[in-house]
Short mmCIF file of C-alpha atoms in Angstrom, two decimals:
data_model
loop_
_atom_site.label_atom_id
_atom_site.label_comp_id
_atom_site.label_asym_id
_atom_site.label_seq_id
_atom_site.Cartn_x
_atom_site.Cartn_y
_atom_site.Cartn_z
CA MET A 7 -26.47 22.39 5.41
CA PHE A 8 -26.39 19.83 8.51
CA ARG A 9 -26.37 16.98 5.84
CA LEU A 10 -23.58 18.31 3.86
CA LEU A 11 -21.68 18.59 6.95
CA CYS A 12 -21.76 15.15 7.86
CA CYS A 13 -20.90 14.10 4.22
CA LEU A 14 -17.71 16.16 4.22
CA LEU A 15 -16.76 14.68 7.63
CA PHE A 16 -17.65 11.42 6.38
CA LEU A 17 -15.21 12.03 3.27
CA LEU A 18 -12.30 13.35 5.76
CA SER A 19 -12.42 10.60 7.64
CA ALA A 20 -12.21 8.07 4.79
CA ILE A 21 -9.71 10.23 2.87
CA LEU A 22 -7.69 9.73 6.26
CA ARG A 23 -8.06 6.37 6.80
CA ALA A 24 -7.08 5.44 3.31
CA GLY A 25 -3.89 7.68 4.01
CA ASP A 26 -3.02 5.55 7.36
CA ALA A 27 -3.96 2.41 5.75
CA ARG A 28 -1.21 3.71 2.59
CA GLU A 29 1.42 4.48 5.16
CA ASP A 30 0.55 1.21 7.01
CA TRP A 31 0.90 -0.79 4.45
CA ALA A 32 4.15 0.80 3.28
CA ALA A 33 5.51 -0.16 6.37
CA VAL A 34 4.44 -3.59 5.64
CA LYS A 35 6.07 -3.68 2.28
CA ALA A 36 9.35 -1.93 3.52
CA LEU A 37 10.20 -4.94 5.80
CA ASP A 38 10.61 -6.86 2.56
CA ALA A 39 14.00 -5.43 2.18
CA GLY A 40 15.34 -8.15 5.19
CA PRO A 41 16.90 -7.15 8.58
CA GLY A 42 20.00 -5.09 6.87
CA VAL A 43 21.99 -6.91 9.27
CA GLN A 44 25.03 -9.87 8.37
CA PRO A 45 24.98 -12.50 10.64
CA LYS A 46 28.50 -13.63 11.81
CA THR A 47 27.44 -16.86 13.89
CA ALA A 48 24.74 -19.41 13.83
CA ALA A 49 23.25 -17.71 17.29
CA ASP A 50 23.44 -14.26 15.02
CA ALA A 51 21.55 -15.55 12.22
CA LEU A 52 19.13 -17.24 14.04
CA ALA A 53 18.38 -13.77 16.34
CA VAL A 54 18.00 -11.43 13.33
CA ALA A 55 15.85 -13.72 11.73
CA ARG A 56 13.53 -14.15 14.75
CA ALA A 57 13.81 -10.23 15.85
CA HIS A 58 12.56 -9.61 11.59
CA SER A 59 10.17 -11.89 11.57
CA GLU A 60 8.48 -10.29 14.83
CA LYS A 61 8.75 -6.87 12.96
CA GLN A 62 6.97 -8.42 10.19
CA GLU A 63 4.25 -9.89 12.33
CA GLY A 64 3.61 -6.75 14.21
CA ALA A 65 3.43 -4.48 11.19
CA LEU A 66 1.01 -7.50 9.51
CA ARG A 67 -1.26 -7.74 12.42
CA ASN A 68 -1.70 -3.93 12.84
CA PHE A 69 -2.57 -3.28 9.28
CA LEU A 70 -5.17 -6.20 9.41
CA ALA A 71 -6.73 -4.97 12.92
CA ALA A 72 -6.87 -0.99 11.65
CA HIS A 73 -7.66 -1.57 8.07
CA PRO A 74 -10.21 -4.53 8.20
CA ASP A 75 -11.73 -3.66 4.52
CA ASP A 76 -8.76 -2.36 2.49
CA PRO A 77 -7.76 -3.94 -0.74
CA ASN A 78 -4.62 -5.47 0.56
CA VAL A 79 -6.04 -7.26 3.46
CA PHE A 80 -5.65 -10.71 1.09
CA GLU A 81 -2.09 -10.05 0.42
CA SER A 82 -1.99 -9.52 4.30
CA LEU A 83 -3.53 -12.81 4.90
CA LEU A 84 -0.96 -14.53 2.83
CA ARG A 85 2.17 -12.92 3.89
CA LEU A 86 0.67 -13.44 7.94
CA ALA A 87 0.72 -16.85 6.98
CA ARG A 88 4.09 -17.41 5.59
CA VAL A 89 5.69 -15.21 8.78
CA LEU A 90 4.20 -17.71 11.14
CA GLU A 91 5.11 -20.43 9.21
CA LEU A 92 9.10 -19.20 9.04
CA ARG A 93 8.97 -18.51 12.94
CA ALA A 94 7.47 -22.07 13.25
CA GLU A 95 10.46 -23.59 11.73
CA MET A 96 13.05 -21.18 13.34
CA LYS A 97 11.43 -22.88 16.49
CA ILE A 98 11.68 -26.62 15.00
CA ALA A 99 7.60 -26.85 15.74
CA PRO A 100 4.63 -27.55 13.48
CA PRO A 101 2.96 -24.08 12.18
CA SER A 102 0.07 -22.97 14.77
CA ALA A 103 -4.03 -23.75 13.69
CA GLU A 104 -3.71 -20.09 12.71
CA VAL A 105 -1.97 -20.86 9.77
CA ALA A 106 -4.79 -22.68 8.63
CA GLU A 107 -7.46 -20.02 9.62
CA LEU A 108 -5.36 -17.26 7.73
CA LEU A 109 -5.28 -19.44 4.27
CA GLU A 110 -9.18 -20.06 4.63
CA LYS A 111 -10.08 -16.18 4.86
CA ALA A 112 -7.46 -15.80 2.05
CA GLY A 113 -8.93 -18.20 -0.19
CA GLY A 114 -12.64 -16.96 0.80
CA LEU A 115 -11.38 -13.61 -0.66
CA ALA A 116 -9.68 -14.61 -3.65
CA THR A 117 -12.66 -13.91 -5.68
CA THR A 118 -11.00 -12.15 -8.48
CA PRO A 119 -8.61 -13.90 -11.36
CA ALA A 120 -5.62 -11.86 -10.35
CA ARG A 121 -6.26 -12.71 -6.47
CA LYS A 122 -7.38 -16.61 -7.55
CA THR A 123 -3.59 -16.92 -9.32
CA GLU A 124 -1.97 -15.41 -6.25
CA PHE A 125 -3.61 -17.57 -3.93
CA GLU A 126 -2.59 -20.93 -6.21
CA PHE A 127 1.16 -19.25 -6.57
CA SER A 128 1.15 -18.97 -2.81
CA GLN A 129 -0.32 -22.66 -2.20
CA LEU A 130 2.60 -24.08 -4.46
CA THR A 131 5.43 -22.26 -3.20
CA ARG A 132 4.52 -23.05 0.13
CA ARG A 133 4.63 -27.15 -0.55
CA MET A 134 8.17 -25.92 -1.80
CA ARG A 135 8.96 -24.57 1.28
CA GLN A 136 7.58 -27.36 3.45
CA TRP A 137 10.91 -29.19 1.68
CA ARG A 138 13.66 -26.48 2.08
CA ALA A 139 15.54 -27.82 5.39
CA THR A 140 15.41 -31.44 3.84
CA ARG A 141 15.63 -32.73 0.16
CA PRO A 142 11.91 -34.26 -1.18
CA PRO A 143 11.21 -38.07 -1.83
CA ALA A 144 11.61 -38.40 -5.70
CA GLU A 145 7.69 -38.89 -6.40
CA GLU A 146 7.12 -35.44 -4.05
CA ARG A 147 9.94 -33.73 -6.21
CA ARG A 148 7.78 -35.11 -9.33
CA ALA A 149 4.71 -33.76 -8.06
CA LEU A 150 6.30 -30.23 -7.60
CA LEU A 151 7.18 -30.14 -10.80
CA GLY A 152 3.83 -31.08 -12.55
CA GLN A 153 2.31 -28.48 -10.16
CA ALA A 154 4.69 -25.73 -11.47
CA ARG A 155 4.32 -26.87 -15.00
CA GLN A 156 0.50 -26.59 -14.77
CA PHE A 157 0.99 -22.95 -13.34
CA ALA A 158 3.10 -22.09 -15.92
CA SER A 159 0.35 -23.18 -18.53
CA ALA A 160 -2.39 -21.58 -16.99
CA HIS A 161 -0.57 -18.17 -16.44
CA PRO A 162 2.43 -17.98 -19.18
CA GLY A 163 2.65 -14.24 -18.77
CA ASP A 164 2.95 -14.51 -15.15
CA ARG A 165 6.22 -12.39 -14.42
CA ARG A 166 7.37 -15.16 -11.61
CA ILE A 167 7.28 -18.10 -13.67
CA ALA A 168 11.35 -18.22 -14.47
CA SER A 169 12.15 -17.94 -10.89
CA LEU A 170 9.59 -20.54 -10.19
CA VAL A 171 10.91 -22.87 -12.60
CA ALA A 172 14.54 -22.29 -11.56
CA GLU A 173 13.81 -22.85 -8.00
CA VAL A 174 12.23 -26.15 -8.86
CA ALA A 175 14.90 -27.13 -10.81
CA SER A 176 17.34 -27.04 -7.74
CA LEU A 177 15.09 -29.99 -6.52
CA PHE A 178 16.80 -31.84 -9.20
CA ASP A 179 20.93 -32.12 -9.04
CA GLY A 180 20.49 -36.22 -8.79
CA ASP A 181 18.91 -35.75 -12.66
CA PRO A 182 21.09 -33.03 -14.27
CA ALA A 183 19.39 -33.70 -17.77
CA THR A 184 16.05 -32.37 -16.08
CA LYS A 185 18.08 -30.01 -14.22
CA GLU A 186 19.50 -28.57 -17.20
CA SER A 187 16.47 -28.16 -18.96
CA LEU A 188 14.29 -26.21 -16.44
CA LEU A 189 17.27 -23.73 -16.26
CA LEU A 190 17.48 -23.33 -19.78
CA GLN A 191 13.50 -22.68 -19.76
CA ALA A 192 13.97 -20.33 -17.07
CA LYS A 193 16.60 -18.26 -18.63
CA LYS A 194 14.42 -17.51 -21.51
CA LEU A 195 11.80 -16.45 -19.27
CA THR A 196 13.75 -13.57 -17.41
CA LYS A 197 15.58 -10.74 -17.62
CA ASP A 198 16.00 -10.04 -13.68
CA PRO A 199 19.83 -10.11 -12.71
CA GLY A 200 19.21 -11.98 -9.55
CA VAL A 201 17.42 -14.79 -11.45
CA LEU A 202 19.84 -14.82 -14.06
CA ALA A 203 22.63 -14.85 -11.83
CA LYS A 204 21.34 -18.00 -9.64
CA ILE A 205 20.58 -20.01 -12.97
CA ALA A 206 24.48 -18.98 -14.07
CA ASP A 207 25.58 -20.74 -11.02
CA ASP A 208 23.70 -23.66 -11.17
CA LEU A 209 24.61 -24.17 -15.23
CA ARG A 210 27.86 -23.43 -13.84
CA ARG A 211 27.90 -26.12 -11.71
CA LEU A 212 26.52 -28.64 -14.38
CA ASP A 213 29.22 -28.29 -16.81
CA PHE A 214 31.86 -29.41 -14.17
CA LEU A 215 29.79 -32.97 -14.08
CA GLY A 216 32.00 -35.51 -15.94
CA LYS A 217 35.00 -33.43 -15.68
CA PRO A 218 38.31 -33.83 -13.39
CA LEU A 219 37.53 -31.22 -10.53
CA PRO A 220 40.88 -29.42 -9.98
CA LEU A 221 40.11 -28.37 -6.67
CA ARG A 222 43.25 -27.64 -4.05
CA PHE A 223 43.24 -25.25 -1.13
CA THR A 224 45.63 -24.79 1.97
CA ALA A 225 43.07 -26.20 5.06
CA LEU A 226 42.38 -24.11 8.33
CA ASP A 227 44.62 -26.53 9.83
CA GLY A 228 47.30 -25.58 7.26
CA ARG A 229 47.06 -28.89 5.65
CA ARG A 230 47.97 -28.32 1.64
CA VAL A 231 44.65 -30.14 -0.09
CA ASP A 232 44.88 -31.81 -3.77
CA VAL A 233 41.96 -34.16 -4.67
CA LYS A 234 44.40 -35.39 -7.50
CA ALA A 235 46.41 -36.75 -4.46
CA TRP A 236 43.59 -38.84 -3.75
CA GLU A 237 43.23 -40.46 -6.79
CA GLY A 238 42.32 -44.25 -5.92
CA LYS A 239 39.18 -43.03 -3.90
CA VAL A 240 36.26 -41.90 -3.80
CA VAL A 241 36.43 -38.34 -2.73
CA ALA A 242 33.43 -36.28 -0.89
CA ILE A 243 33.02 -32.46 -0.78
CA VAL A 244 30.55 -30.50 1.54
CA PHE A 245 29.97 -27.03 1.24
CA PHE A 246 28.53 -25.85 4.43
CA ALA A 247 28.13 -23.43 6.83
CA THR A 248 27.64 -23.43 10.78
CA TRP A 249 24.68 -20.94 10.95
CA SER A 250 22.60 -23.65 8.58
CA ALA A 251 21.26 -26.04 10.63
CA PRO A 252 20.77 -28.62 7.41
CA SER A 253 24.44 -28.24 6.61
CA GLU A 254 25.48 -29.68 10.16
CA VAL A 255 23.30 -32.59 9.51
CA ALA A 256 24.54 -32.85 6.12
CA LEU A 257 28.04 -32.94 6.92
CA ALA A 258 27.47 -35.22 9.94
CA GLU A 259 25.67 -37.94 7.67
CA ILE A 260 28.40 -37.78 4.89
CA ALA A 261 31.34 -37.91 7.33
CA ARG A 262 29.52 -41.05 8.91
CA ALA A 263 29.14 -42.86 5.15
CA VAL A 264 32.68 -41.71 4.27
CA GLN A 265 34.31 -43.62 7.43
CA ALA A 266 32.33 -46.63 7.21
CA THR A 267 34.30 -47.16 3.69
CA GLY A 268 37.55 -48.35 5.74
CA GLY A 269 39.74 -45.39 4.19
CA ARG A 270 38.39 -46.14 0.59
CA ALA A 271 36.76 -42.72 0.57
CA GLU A 272 38.18 -39.08 1.79
CA LEU A 273 36.46 -35.99 2.78
CA ALA A 274 36.79 -32.60 2.18
CA ALA A 275 34.61 -29.50 3.54
CA VAL A 276 34.48 -25.82 2.03
CA SER A 277 33.01 -23.21 4.93
CA LEU A 278 31.19 -20.17 4.08
CA ASP A 279 31.30 -19.03 7.53
CA PHE A 280 32.32 -15.38 8.55
CA MET A 281 34.42 -16.15 12.10
CA ARG A 282 37.32 -18.28 12.25
CA ALA A 283 36.86 -19.16 15.81
CA ASP A 284 32.86 -20.32 15.27
CA LEU A 285 34.18 -22.61 12.60
CA GLU A 286 37.16 -24.00 14.71
CA ASN A 287 34.61 -24.29 18.26
CA PHE A 288 32.15 -26.13 15.50
CA LEU A 289 34.84 -28.78 14.09
CA ARG A 290 36.07 -29.45 17.65
CA GLU A 291 32.91 -29.80 18.94
CA LYS A 292 31.67 -32.16 16.27
CA SER A 293 35.18 -34.22 16.03
CA LEU A 294 35.24 -33.47 12.47
CA ALA A 295 39.09 -33.96 11.41
CA CYS A 296 38.53 -33.43 7.79
CA PRO A 297 40.41 -30.61 5.79
CA VAL A 298 38.45 -27.60 5.58
CA ALA A 299 38.75 -24.52 3.10
CA TRP A 300 37.84 -20.92 4.77
CA ASP A 301 38.85 -17.35 3.61
CA GLY A 302 36.00 -15.66 5.80
CA ARG A 303 34.41 -14.20 2.82
CA GLY A 304 31.29 -16.24 2.78
CA TRP A 305 29.73 -16.17 -0.33
CA ASP A 306 32.21 -14.05 -1.84
CA GLY A 307 34.88 -16.25 -1.57
CA PRO A 308 36.97 -16.80 -4.83
CA LEU A 309 36.52 -20.72 -4.59
CA ILE A 310 32.78 -20.34 -3.85
CA GLN A 311 32.44 -17.99 -6.82
CA ALA A 312 34.52 -20.22 -9.35
CA LEU A 313 32.35 -23.06 -8.47
CA GLY A 314 29.16 -21.57 -8.71
CA ILE A 315 27.88 -22.15 -5.28
CA ASN A 316 24.54 -20.84 -4.11
CA ALA A 317 23.17 -22.95 -1.41
CA VAL A 318 24.40 -24.59 1.69
CA PRO A 319 24.34 -27.73 2.19
CA THR A 320 25.81 -28.79 -1.36
CA ALA A 321 27.59 -31.74 -1.53
CA TRP A 322 29.21 -33.43 -4.34
CA LEU A 323 30.88 -36.63 -5.22
CA LEU A 324 34.12 -37.24 -7.17
CA ASP A 325 35.34 -40.53 -8.50
CA PRO A 326 38.37 -42.56 -7.62
CA LYS A 327 39.55 -40.95 -10.90
CA GLY A 328 38.92 -37.54 -9.66
CA VAL A 329 36.03 -37.02 -11.79
CA LEU A 330 32.68 -35.27 -10.69
CA ARG A 331 29.98 -37.66 -10.82
CA SER A 332 27.54 -36.15 -8.33
CA LEU A 333 26.01 -32.93 -7.45
CA ASP A 334 23.58 -34.74 -4.56
CA ALA A 335 25.97 -36.54 -2.52
CA THR A 336 23.34 -35.74 0.23
CA GLU A 337 20.69 -38.43 -0.88
CA ASP A 338 21.76 -41.95 -0.59
CA THR A 339 25.70 -40.89 -0.05
CA ALA A 340 26.44 -44.26 1.07
CA GLY A 341 24.61 -45.93 -2.16
CA GLN A 342 26.43 -43.25 -4.39
CA ILE A 343 29.61 -43.89 -2.53
CA ASN A 344 29.75 -47.82 -3.02
CA ARG A 345 28.71 -47.58 -6.34
CA LEU A 346 31.34 -45.37 -7.64
CA LEU A 347 33.52 -47.76 -5.95
CA GLY A 348 32.27 -50.43 -7.80
CA GLY A 349 29.79 -52.17 -5.78
CA LYS A 350 26.08 -52.60 -7.02
#
């Protein structure tokens, strides 16, 4: 009788622990929906991102501490490593040593084919995330493409291949043929509306290449801008937002390259900011006098939608005849401008 009672108590305890694990894991997964807040300023965006990452870290640490033997520990380790890397990025600091420890533990748990696939995928996407704020050099882009192709070949049925290939394609704005090939490959592999929308935007941008760009807008300061009026000059167009640190860097570097031409190039910008005051303060602080298109609608702005812009910074170059020649003006900006002006 005593043994039976002990067995029943053990089973009841196991059931309660399993129930708690399910609830705690559901709490972790619920945070995948994001913070549910649309930031209006750069400071807001950073504060919201930090607060949400703190919630994710807390939920994951709670799960790992409370359920060390749960099957979801493997994924929890990968998720926590990713969150810690993200938080390091927000602090502009290298990842903590804990990230390597978490990944080592996860690697030790990758003992099934499914987990080995997941670990391999996480390592690939982690490598890609390291270049999120800057464009990787050509050799790294090719290495990432090779690694992605190797993963797709080894796991042809993986549902994430389409989004992976589409993401790798974003590294090849300076190589339109490769980019288009990758996008068309990804398009065949998915029915996911979000992935298809991204692919459609990317293909739309490619379609503008080699054609005159009919860009006209009323700038923030009231100026009416028509790029046709700049015929005979190279025109740089930068799509940016003040809440994007890489945008700030790209805009400043391209502005310097344009200024160095001595009037043979012009700069126009399109802002995805929501708050006019934030944008005006930014332009004043950076002493930027170029015309800036702004409608306060962010990603939903008609101009942004029409041109297929889905990432910032995005920077284009028009040749002296107004034809779009580059979708990647952030790389070797001065060299590209010089070549479009007839230099070597």
